[in-house]
Amino acid sequence: MAGYRERRARLAGAVLWARTGVAEHELPVLPDGCMDLIWSAGRLVVAGPDTGAYHPDPGGGEFAGFRFAPGTAPAVLGVPAAEVRDRRVDLAALWPAEAVGALVDEVGSAPDRAAALEAAVLRRAAGRPAPDPALGRVVAALDAGHPVRYVAEHAGWTARTLHRRSLAAFGYGPKMLARVLRLQRGLARARAGVPLAETAAGAGYADQAHFTREVRELTGLTPGALLGHAR
């Protein structure tokens, strides 16, 4: 039987999660601006930032994951986010195979695989430069609904620099990141029971029709289908 649980990780903004199995008609993974490091079946895989819904293959098996806050994974994993956008890439293709093999064994033999994965990420993060704090301010400004021009000016960057930095850190440009963050804001409000018209206005959409179009474009589903599935 499929099941999912998550808890806060010890890296700022990150989440640890674990699951057993993937149900046949399970809700897809929706774009959220994040990257994940996932252990499953003796492999470690980097899940890049998505621009659309990702449908995992249904079936059994155990999974443990470390979900990085937007913009923080590249500094730890050592790979620009744009290189893994909309992809699931074996960590052995990015790191030395011997180191990945030892890490796979370490996580796989641990009684709490998510905790073991977290410990490995923290060790890795301790030995690498921290993510640029300006990237966190970019996320916060876009999530607050500020326009891209405002975000670039307040970061002290040109629009071109913001776009380049965003590709490396988030996997796509600031306009796409803003759309993804707005999607998550809107869905959070809708799941909390806010009527869709109020949800759209509060999340920064022009109207309910605009919200519905964006949800469909980014997830392949309508708000009603997503909310009905969640219930």
mmCIF file of N, CA and C in Angstrom, residues 56-172:
data_model
loop_
_atom_site.group_PDB
_atom_site.id
_atom_site.type_symbol
_atom_site.label_atom_id
_atom_site.label_comp_id
_atom_site.label_asym_id
_atom_site.label_seq_id
_atom_site.Cartn_x
_atom_site.Cartn_y
_atom_site.Cartn_z
ATOM 1 N N PRO A 56 5.204 9.568 -11.677
ATOM 2 C CA PRO A 56 6.054 8.422 -11.369
ATOM 3 C C PRO A 56 5.397 7.115 -11.801
ATOM 4 N N ASP A 57 6.222 6.141 -12.120
ATOM 5 C CA ASP A 57 5.697 4.828 -12.487
ATOM 6 C C ASP A 57 5.042 4.175 -11.273
ATOM 7 N N PRO A 58 3.812 3.673 -11.414
ATOM 8 C CA PRO A 58 3.163 3.019 -10.277
ATOM 9 C C PRO A 58 3.856 1.706 -9.929
ATOM 10 N N GLY A 59 3.763 1.335 -8.671
ATOM 11 C CA GLY A 59 4.358 0.080 -8.231
ATOM 12 C C GLY A 59 4.833 0.160 -6.794
ATOM 13 N N GLY A 60 5.468 -0.910 -6.354
ATOM 14 C CA GLY A 60 5.950 -0.995 -4.982
ATOM 15 C C GLY A 60 7.330 -0.386 -4.832
ATOM 16 N N GLY A 61 7.988 -0.718 -3.737
ATOM 17 C CA GLY A 61 9.324 -0.213 -3.478
ATOM 18 C C GLY A 61 9.326 0.900 -2.451
ATOM 19 N N GLU A 62 10.499 1.122 -1.888
ATOM 20 C CA GLU A 62 10.672 2.170 -0.886
ATOM 21 C C GLU A 62 11.508 3.306 -1.464
ATOM 22 N N PHE A 63 11.177 4.507 -1.037
ATOM 23 C CA PHE A 63 11.864 5.704 -1.496
ATOM 24 C C PHE A 63 12.217 6.566 -0.284
ATOM 25 N N ALA A 64 13.364 7.211 -0.344
ATOM 26 C CA ALA A 64 13.739 8.215 0.647
ATOM 27 C C ALA A 64 14.267 9.418 -0.125
ATOM 28 N N GLY A 65 13.845 10.614 0.274
ATOM 29 C CA GLY A 65 14.225 11.788 -0.495
ATOM 30 C C GLY A 65 14.609 12.969 0.367
ATOM 31 N N PHE A 66 15.475 13.795 -0.202
ATOM 32 C CA PHE A 66 15.861 15.068 0.400
ATOM 33 C C PHE A 66 15.479 16.138 -0.600
ATOM 34 N N ARG A 67 14.499 16.974 -0.238
ATOM 35 C CA ARG A 67 14.021 18.022 -1.142
ATOM 36 C C ARG A 67 14.666 19.349 -0.745
ATOM 37 N N PHE A 68 15.472 19.888 -1.641
ATOM 38 C CA PHE A 68 16.155 21.153 -1.414
ATOM 39 C C PHE A 68 15.204 22.321 -1.656
ATOM 40 N N ALA A 69 15.381 23.391 -0.904
ATOM 41 C CA ALA A 69 14.636 24.615 -1.179
ATOM 42 C C ALA A 69 15.066 25.170 -2.542
ATOM 43 N N PRO A 70 14.196 25.894 -3.229
ATOM 44 C CA PRO A 70 14.552 26.425 -4.546
ATOM 45 C C PRO A 70 15.882 27.188 -4.535
ATOM 46 N N GLY A 71 16.752 26.833 -5.467
ATOM 47 C CA GLY A 71 18.017 27.538 -5.635
ATOM 48 C C GLY A 71 19.159 27.037 -4.792
ATOM 49 N N THR A 72 18.927 26.067 -3.882
ATOM 50 C CA THR A 72 19.989 25.645 -2.967
ATOM 51 C C THR A 72 20.697 24.356 -3.388
ATOM 52 N N ALA A 73 20.059 23.539 -4.205
ATOM 53 C CA ALA A 73 20.656 22.247 -4.558
ATOM 54 C C ALA A 73 21.933 22.362 -5.392
ATOM 55 N N PRO A 74 22.007 23.252 -6.392
ATOM 56 C CA PRO A 74 23.218 23.279 -7.215
ATOM 57 C C PRO A 74 24.503 23.496 -6.422
ATOM 58 N N ALA A 75 24.458 24.331 -5.393
ATOM 59 C CA ALA A 75 25.662 24.574 -4.597
ATOM 60 C C ALA A 75 26.120 23.310 -3.882
ATOM 61 N N VAL A 76 25.181 22.467 -3.482
ATOM 62 C CA VAL A 76 25.520 21.235 -2.759
ATOM 63 C C VAL A 76 25.864 20.110 -3.726
ATOM 64 N N LEU A 77 25.062 19.942 -4.757
ATOM 65 C CA LEU A 77 25.253 18.821 -5.673
ATOM 66 C C LEU A 77 26.297 19.085 -6.740
ATOM 67 N N GLY A 78 26.609 20.363 -6.959
ATOM 68 C CA GLY A 78 27.656 20.694 -7.915
ATOM 69 C C GLY A 78 27.221 20.589 -9.360
ATOM 70 N N VAL A 79 25.933 20.781 -9.633
ATOM 71 C CA VAL A 79 25.441 20.721 -11.004
ATOM 72 C C VAL A 79 24.464 21.877 -11.218
ATOM 73 N N PRO A 80 24.608 22.644 -12.306
ATOM 74 C CA PRO A 80 23.629 23.704 -12.581
ATOM 75 C C PRO A 80 22.234 23.115 -12.750
ATOM 76 N N ALA A 81 21.241 23.783 -12.179
ATOM 77 C CA ALA A 81 19.885 23.251 -12.207
ATOM 78 C C ALA A 81 19.362 23.065 -13.627
ATOM 79 N N ALA A 82 19.759 23.945 -14.548
ATOM 80 C CA ALA A 82 19.257 23.848 -15.916
ATOM 81 C C ALA A 82 19.686 22.551 -16.598
ATOM 82 N N GLU A 83 20.792 21.962 -16.144
ATOM 83 C CA GLU A 83 21.274 20.722 -16.759
ATOM 84 C C GLU A 83 20.390 19.526 -16.420
ATOM 85 N N VAL A 84 19.619 19.632 -15.337
ATOM 86 C CA VAL A 84 18.762 18.512 -14.945
ATOM 87 C C VAL A 84 17.280 18.899 -14.965
ATOM 88 N N ARG A 85 16.955 20.025 -15.570
ATOM 89 C CA ARG A 85 15.557 20.455 -15.655
ATOM 90 C C ARG A 85 14.713 19.399 -16.363
ATOM 91 N N ASP A 86 13.577 19.057 -15.738
ATOM 92 C CA ASP A 86 12.641 18.068 -16.283
ATOM 93 C C ASP A 86 13.291 16.702 -16.501
ATOM 94 N N ARG A 87 14.315 16.393 -15.697
ATOM 95 C CA ARG A 87 15.014 15.115 -15.848
ATOM 96 C C ARG A 87 15.170 14.442 -14.490
ATOM 97 N N ARG A 88 15.348 13.113 -14.511
ATOM 98 C CA ARG A 88 15.770 12.320 -13.356
ATOM 99 C C ARG A 88 17.093 11.700 -13.753
ATOM 100 N N VAL A 89 18.176 12.111 -13.078
ATOM 101 C CA VAL A 89 19.532 11.758 -13.486
ATOM 102 C C VAL A 89 20.216 10.966 -12.378
ATOM 103 N N ASP A 90 20.815 9.839 -12.729
ATOM 104 C CA ASP A 90 21.550 9.041 -11.758
ATOM 105 C C ASP A 90 22.708 9.864 -11.200
ATOM 106 N N LEU A 91 22.837 9.878 -9.876
ATOM 107 C CA LEU A 91 23.900 10.661 -9.252
ATOM 108 C C LEU A 91 25.276 10.209 -9.726
ATOM 109 N N ALA A 92 25.405 8.937 -10.106
ATOM 110 C CA ALA A 92 26.688 8.421 -10.588
ATOM 111 C C ALA A 92 27.113 9.068 -11.894
ATOM 112 N N ALA A 93 26.177 9.713 -12.604
ATOM 113 C CA ALA A 93 26.527 10.447 -13.821
ATOM 114 C C ALA A 93 27.066 11.829 -13.495
ATOM 115 N N LEU A 94 26.939 12.244 -12.233
ATOM 116 C CA LEU A 94 27.359 13.586 -11.835
ATOM 117 C C LEU A 94 28.538 13.565 -10.869
ATOM 118 N N TRP A 95 28.625 12.516 -10.072
ATOM 119 C CA TRP A 95 29.691 12.363 -9.076
ATOM 120 C C TRP A 95 30.521 11.137 -9.412
ATOM 121 N N PRO A 96 31.717 10.997 -8.812
ATOM 122 C CA PRO A 96 32.504 9.777 -9.009
ATOM 123 C C PRO A 96 31.720 8.538 -8.583
ATOM 124 N N ALA A 97 31.755 7.506 -9.431
ATOM 125 C CA ALA A 97 30.952 6.310 -9.185
ATOM 126 C C ALA A 97 31.287 5.645 -7.857
ATOM 127 N N GLU A 98 32.552 5.658 -7.468
ATOM 128 C CA GLU A 98 32.945 5.007 -6.215
ATOM 129 C C GLU A 98 32.296 5.693 -5.012
ATOM 130 N N ALA A 99 32.297 7.028 -5.028
ATOM 131 C CA ALA A 99 31.684 7.768 -3.921
ATOM 132 C C ALA A 99 30.182 7.538 -3.880
ATOM 133 N N VAL A 100 29.542 7.484 -5.035
ATOM 134 C CA VAL A 100 28.103 7.258 -5.083
ATOM 135 C C VAL A 100 27.777 5.856 -4.601
ATOM 136 N N GLY A 101 28.594 4.858 -4.985
ATOM 137 C CA GLY A 101 28.357 3.491 -4.543
ATOM 138 C C GLY A 101 28.417 3.355 -3.035
ATOM 139 N N ALA A 102 29.399 4.023 -2.418
ATOM 140 C CA ALA A 102 29.515 3.974 -0.957
ATOM 141 C C ALA A 102 28.312 4.636 -0.299
ATOM 142 N N LEU A 103 27.847 5.732 -0.889
ATOM 143 C CA LEU A 103 26.702 6.453 -0.334
ATOM 144 C C LEU A 103 25.415 5.646 -0.487
ATOM 145 N N VAL A 104 25.253 4.985 -1.617
ATOM 146 C CA VAL A 104 24.086 4.124 -1.833
ATOM 147 C C VAL A 104 24.032 3.035 -0.769
ATOM 148 N N ASP A 105 25.187 2.415 -0.500
ATOM 149 C CA ASP A 105 25.237 1.361 0.517
ATOM 150 C C ASP A 105 24.937 1.912 1.904
ATOM 151 N N GLU A 106 25.470 3.099 2.195
ATOM 152 C CA GLU A 106 25.262 3.722 3.500
ATOM 153 C C GLU A 106 23.779 3.997 3.739
ATOM 154 N N VAL A 107 23.128 4.574 2.748
ATOM 155 C CA VAL A 107 21.712 4.902 2.910
ATOM 156 C C VAL A 107 20.857 3.639 2.917
ATOM 157 N N GLY A 108 21.173 2.709 2.026
ATOM 158 C CA GLY A 108 20.372 1.499 1.910
ATOM 159 C C GLY A 108 20.410 0.618 3.134
ATOM 160 N N SER A 109 21.510 0.637 3.892
ATOM 161 C CA SER A 109 21.641 -0.224 5.069
ATOM 162 C C SER A 109 21.181 0.452 6.354
ATOM 163 N N ALA A 110 20.791 1.730 6.269
ATOM 164 C CA ALA A 110 20.393 2.471 7.474
ATOM 165 C C ALA A 110 18.959 2.145 7.871
ATOM 166 N N PRO A 111 18.673 2.089 9.183
ATOM 167 C CA PRO A 111 17.293 1.847 9.618
ATOM 168 C C PRO A 111 16.353 2.999 9.249
ATOM 169 N N ASP A 112 16.879 4.213 9.192
ATOM 170 C CA ASP A 112 16.109 5.384 8.761
ATOM 171 C C ASP A 112 16.833 5.961 7.554
ATOM 172 N N ARG A 113 16.386 5.575 6.368
ATOM 173 C CA ARG A 113 17.108 5.950 5.148
ATOM 174 C C ARG A 113 17.049 7.451 4.896
ATOM 175 N N ALA A 114 15.932 8.065 5.214
ATOM 176 C CA ALA A 114 15.831 9.516 5.022
ATOM 177 C C ALA A 114 16.838 10.240 5.909
ATOM 178 N N ALA A 115 16.983 9.798 7.160
ATOM 179 C CA ALA A 115 17.943 10.419 8.069
ATOM 180 C C ALA A 115 19.368 10.211 7.577
ATOM 181 N N ALA A 116 19.656 9.021 7.040
ATOM 182 C CA ALA A 116 20.994 8.756 6.506
ATOM 183 C C ALA A 116 21.276 9.628 5.292
ATOM 184 N N LEU A 117 20.256 9.828 4.478
ATOM 185 C CA LEU A 117 20.413 10.693 3.310
ATOM 186 C C LEU A 117 20.660 12.128 3.753
ATOM 187 N N GLU A 118 19.936 12.561 4.769
ATOM 188 C CA GLU A 118 20.143 13.906 5.300
ATOM 189 C C GLU A 118 21.572 14.076 5.811
ATOM 190 N N ALA A 119 22.080 13.085 6.541
ATOM 191 C CA ALA A 119 23.441 13.170 7.081
ATOM 192 C C ALA A 119 24.457 13.302 5.952
ATOM 193 N N ALA A 120 24.238 12.571 4.864
ATOM 194 C CA ALA A 120 25.152 12.648 3.724
ATOM 195 C C ALA A 120 25.100 14.019 3.073
ATOM 196 N N VAL A 121 23.907 14.573 2.923
ATOM 197 C CA VAL A 121 23.768 15.899 2.326
ATOM 198 C C VAL A 121 24.438 16.948 3.203
ATOM 199 N N LEU A 122 24.259 16.853 4.512
ATOM 200 C CA LEU A 122 24.866 17.826 5.425
ATOM 201 C C LEU A 122 26.390 17.755 5.363
ATOM 202 N N ARG A 123 26.948 16.547 5.269
ATOM 203 C CA ARG A 123 28.409 16.411 5.130
ATOM 204 C C ARG A 123 28.880 17.086 3.846
ATOM 205 N N ARG A 124 28.157 16.839 2.784
ATOM 206 C CA ARG A 124 28.517 17.427 1.493
ATOM 207 C C ARG A 124 28.417 18.948 1.546
ATOM 208 N N ALA A 125 27.330 19.460 2.143
ATOM 209 C CA ALA A 125 27.122 20.901 2.210
ATOM 210 C C ALA A 125 28.201 21.580 3.041
ATOM 211 N N ALA A 126 28.676 20.904 4.092
ATOM 212 C CA ALA A 126 29.691 21.494 4.973
ATOM 213 C C ALA A 126 31.007 21.714 4.246
ATOM 214 N N GLY A 127 31.247 20.962 3.187
ATOM 215 C CA GLY A 127 32.505 21.079 2.475
ATOM 216 C C GLY A 127 32.447 21.929 1.229
ATOM 217 N N ARG A 128 31.321 22.600 1.004
ATOM 218 C CA ARG A 128 31.157 23.401 -0.210
ATOM 219 C C ARG A 128 30.697 24.809 0.146
ATOM 220 N N PRO A 129 30.954 25.797 -0.705
ATOM 221 C CA PRO A 129 30.467 27.161 -0.430
ATOM 222 C C PRO A 129 28.950 27.191 -0.302
ATOM 223 N N ALA A 130 28.454 27.991 0.602
ATOM 224 C CA ALA A 130 27.006 28.106 0.797
ATOM 225 C C ALA A 130 26.368 28.772 -0.418
ATOM 226 N N PRO A 131 25.096 28.478 -0.669
ATOM 227 C CA PRO A 131 24.396 29.165 -1.768
ATOM 228 C C PRO A 131 24.406 30.676 -1.542
ATOM 229 N N ASP A 132 24.443 31.427 -2.609
ATOM 230 C CA ASP A 132 24.412 32.883 -2.527
ATOM 231 C C ASP A 132 23.095 33.314 -1.869
ATOM 232 N N PRO A 133 23.151 34.036 -0.743
ATOM 233 C CA PRO A 133 21.896 34.460 -0.090
ATOM 234 C C PRO A 133 21.031 35.345 -0.982
ATOM 235 N N ALA A 134 21.623 35.957 -1.991
ATOM 236 C CA ALA A 134 20.820 36.775 -2.908
ATOM 237 C C ALA A 134 19.776 35.931 -3.632
ATOM 238 N N LEU A 135 20.074 34.647 -3.829
ATOM 239 C CA LEU A 135 19.122 33.774 -4.506
ATOM 240 C C LEU A 135 17.876 33.568 -3.652
ATOM 241 N N GLY A 136 18.069 33.461 -2.345
ATOM 242 C CA GLY A 136 16.922 33.348 -1.455
ATOM 243 C C GLY A 136 16.061 34.592 -1.493
ATOM 244 N N ARG A 137 16.702 35.747 -1.620
ATOM 245 C CA ARG A 137 15.932 36.990 -1.706
ATOM 246 C C ARG A 137 15.177 37.073 -3.026
ATOM 247 N N VAL A 138 15.749 36.523 -4.078
ATOM 248 C CA VAL A 138 15.052 36.470 -5.364
ATOM 249 C C VAL A 138 13.791 35.624 -5.240
ATOM 250 N N VAL A 139 13.922 34.462 -4.613
ATOM 251 C CA VAL A 139 12.755 33.590 -4.429
ATOM 252 C C VAL A 139 11.677 34.308 -3.618
ATOM 253 N N ALA A 140 12.091 34.943 -2.520
ATOM 254 C CA ALA A 140 11.124 35.626 -1.659
ATOM 255 C C ALA A 140 10.414 36.751 -2.401
ATOM 256 N N ALA A 141 11.160 37.503 -3.201
ATOM 257 C CA ALA A 141 10.559 38.620 -3.927
ATOM 258 C C ALA A 141 9.589 38.126 -4.997
ATOM 259 N N LEU A 142 9.975 37.082 -5.723
ATOM 260 C CA LEU A 142 9.076 36.535 -6.737
ATOM 261 C C LEU A 142 7.850 35.911 -6.087
ATOM 262 N N ASP A 143 8.044 35.245 -4.958
ATOM 263 C CA ASP A 143 6.920 34.614 -4.270
ATOM 264 C C ASP A 143 5.966 35.662 -3.696
ATOM 265 N N ALA A 144 6.487 36.848 -3.439
ATOM 266 C CA ALA A 144 5.633 37.941 -2.960
ATOM 267 C C ALA A 144 4.875 38.614 -4.100
ATOM 268 N N GLY A 145 5.154 38.182 -5.335
ATOM 269 C CA GLY A 145 4.428 38.714 -6.484
ATOM 270 C C GLY A 145 5.070 39.904 -7.150
ATOM 271 N N HIS A 146 6.326 40.235 -6.774
ATOM 272 C CA HIS A 146 6.973 41.384 -7.390
ATOM 273 C C HIS A 146 7.361 41.063 -8.845
ATOM 274 N N PRO A 147 7.297 42.037 -9.736
ATOM 275 C CA PRO A 147 7.678 41.802 -11.130
ATOM 276 C C PRO A 147 9.171 41.564 -11.269
ATOM 277 N N VAL A 148 9.538 40.918 -12.350
ATOM 278 C CA VAL A 148 10.939 40.531 -12.573
ATOM 279 C C VAL A 148 11.853 41.755 -12.583
ATOM 280 N N ARG A 149 11.410 42.858 -13.204
ATOM 281 C CA ARG A 149 12.254 44.057 -13.257
ATOM 282 C C ARG A 149 12.580 44.550 -11.845
ATOM 283 N N TYR A 150 11.581 44.561 -10.972
ATOM 284 C CA TYR A 150 11.786 44.971 -9.579
ATOM 285 C C TYR A 150 12.792 44.043 -8.898
ATOM 286 N N VAL A 151 12.646 42.735 -9.112
ATOM 287 C CA VAL A 151 13.528 41.755 -8.473
ATOM 288 C C VAL A 151 14.973 41.965 -8.914
ATOM 289 N N ALA A 152 15.180 42.179 -10.208
ATOM 290 C CA ALA A 152 16.541 42.403 -10.718
ATOM 291 C C ALA A 152 17.143 43.664 -10.126
ATOM 292 N N GLU A 153 16.370 44.749 -10.098
ATOM 293 C CA GLU A 153 16.887 46.011 -9.569
ATOM 294 C C GLU A 153 17.264 45.893 -8.100
ATOM 295 N N HIS A 154 16.436 45.219 -7.318
ATOM 296 C CA HIS A 154 16.702 45.115 -5.891
ATOM 297 C C HIS A 154 17.793 44.095 -5.576
ATOM 298 N N ALA A 155 18.106 43.225 -6.530
ATOM 299 C CA ALA A 155 19.247 42.331 -6.372
ATOM 300 C C ALA A 155 20.538 43.007 -6.817
ATOM 301 N N GLY A 156 20.418 44.169 -7.476
ATOM 302 C CA GLY A 156 21.586 44.853 -7.995
ATOM 303 C C GLY A 156 22.106 44.232 -9.263
ATOM 304 N N TRP A 157 21.232 43.529 -10.001
ATOM 305 C CA TRP A 157 21.618 42.844 -11.218
ATOM 306 C C TRP A 157 20.876 43.431 -12.417
ATOM 307 N N THR A 158 21.434 43.211 -13.595
ATOM 308 C CA THR A 158 20.683 43.485 -14.807
ATOM 309 C C THR A 158 19.685 42.354 -15.021
ATOM 310 N N ALA A 159 18.729 42.584 -15.895
ATOM 311 C CA ALA A 159 17.760 41.533 -16.207
ATOM 312 C C ALA A 159 18.469 40.312 -16.790
ATOM 313 N N ARG A 160 19.514 40.561 -17.590
ATOM 314 C CA ARG A 160 20.249 39.438 -18.180
ATOM 315 C C ARG A 160 20.975 38.630 -17.112
ATOM 316 N N THR A 161 21.566 39.324 -16.138
ATOM 317 C CA THR A 161 22.257 38.616 -15.058
ATOM 318 C C THR A 161 21.272 37.808 -14.227
ATOM 319 N N LEU A 162 20.123 38.387 -13.922
ATOM 320 C CA LEU A 162 19.103 37.661 -13.171
ATOM 321 C C LEU A 162 18.691 36.399 -13.914
ATOM 322 N N HIS A 163 18.508 36.509 -15.222
ATOM 323 C CA HIS A 163 18.101 35.336 -16.001
ATOM 324 C C HIS A 163 19.196 34.265 -15.964
ATOM 325 N N ARG A 164 20.446 34.681 -16.149
ATOM 326 C CA ARG A 164 21.550 33.718 -16.149
ATOM 327 C C ARG A 164 21.693 33.045 -14.792
ATOM 328 N N ARG A 165 21.636 33.836 -13.731
ATOM 329 C CA ARG A 165 21.760 33.275 -12.391
ATOM 330 C C ARG A 165 20.578 32.351 -12.076
ATOM 331 N N SER A 166 19.411 32.716 -12.567
ATOM 332 C CA SER A 166 18.226 31.897 -12.325
ATOM 333 C C SER A 166 18.327 30.544 -13.025
ATOM 334 N N LEU A 167 18.819 30.526 -14.244
ATOM 335 C CA LEU A 167 18.977 29.260 -14.950
ATOM 336 C C LEU A 167 19.871 28.307 -14.167
ATOM 337 N N ALA A 168 20.978 28.828 -13.663
ATOM 338 C CA ALA A 168 21.921 27.985 -12.929
ATOM 339 C C ALA A 168 21.354 27.516 -11.594
ATOM 340 N N ALA A 169 20.630 28.397 -10.906
ATOM 341 C CA ALA A 169 20.166 28.080 -9.550
ATOM 342 C C ALA A 169 18.817 27.375 -9.532
ATOM 343 N N PHE A 170 17.901 27.796 -10.404
ATOM 344 C CA PHE A 170 16.530 27.294 -10.351
ATOM 345 C C PHE A 170 16.169 26.395 -11.524
ATOM 346 N N GLY A 171 16.967 26.429 -12.583
ATOM 347 C CA GLY A 171 16.699 25.580 -13.733
ATOM 348 C C GLY A 171 15.946 26.270 -14.845
ATOM 349 N N TYR A 172 15.374 27.436 -14.558
ATOM 350 C CA TYR A 172 14.655 28.204 -15.567
ATOM 351 C C TYR A 172 14.684 29.670 -15.170
#
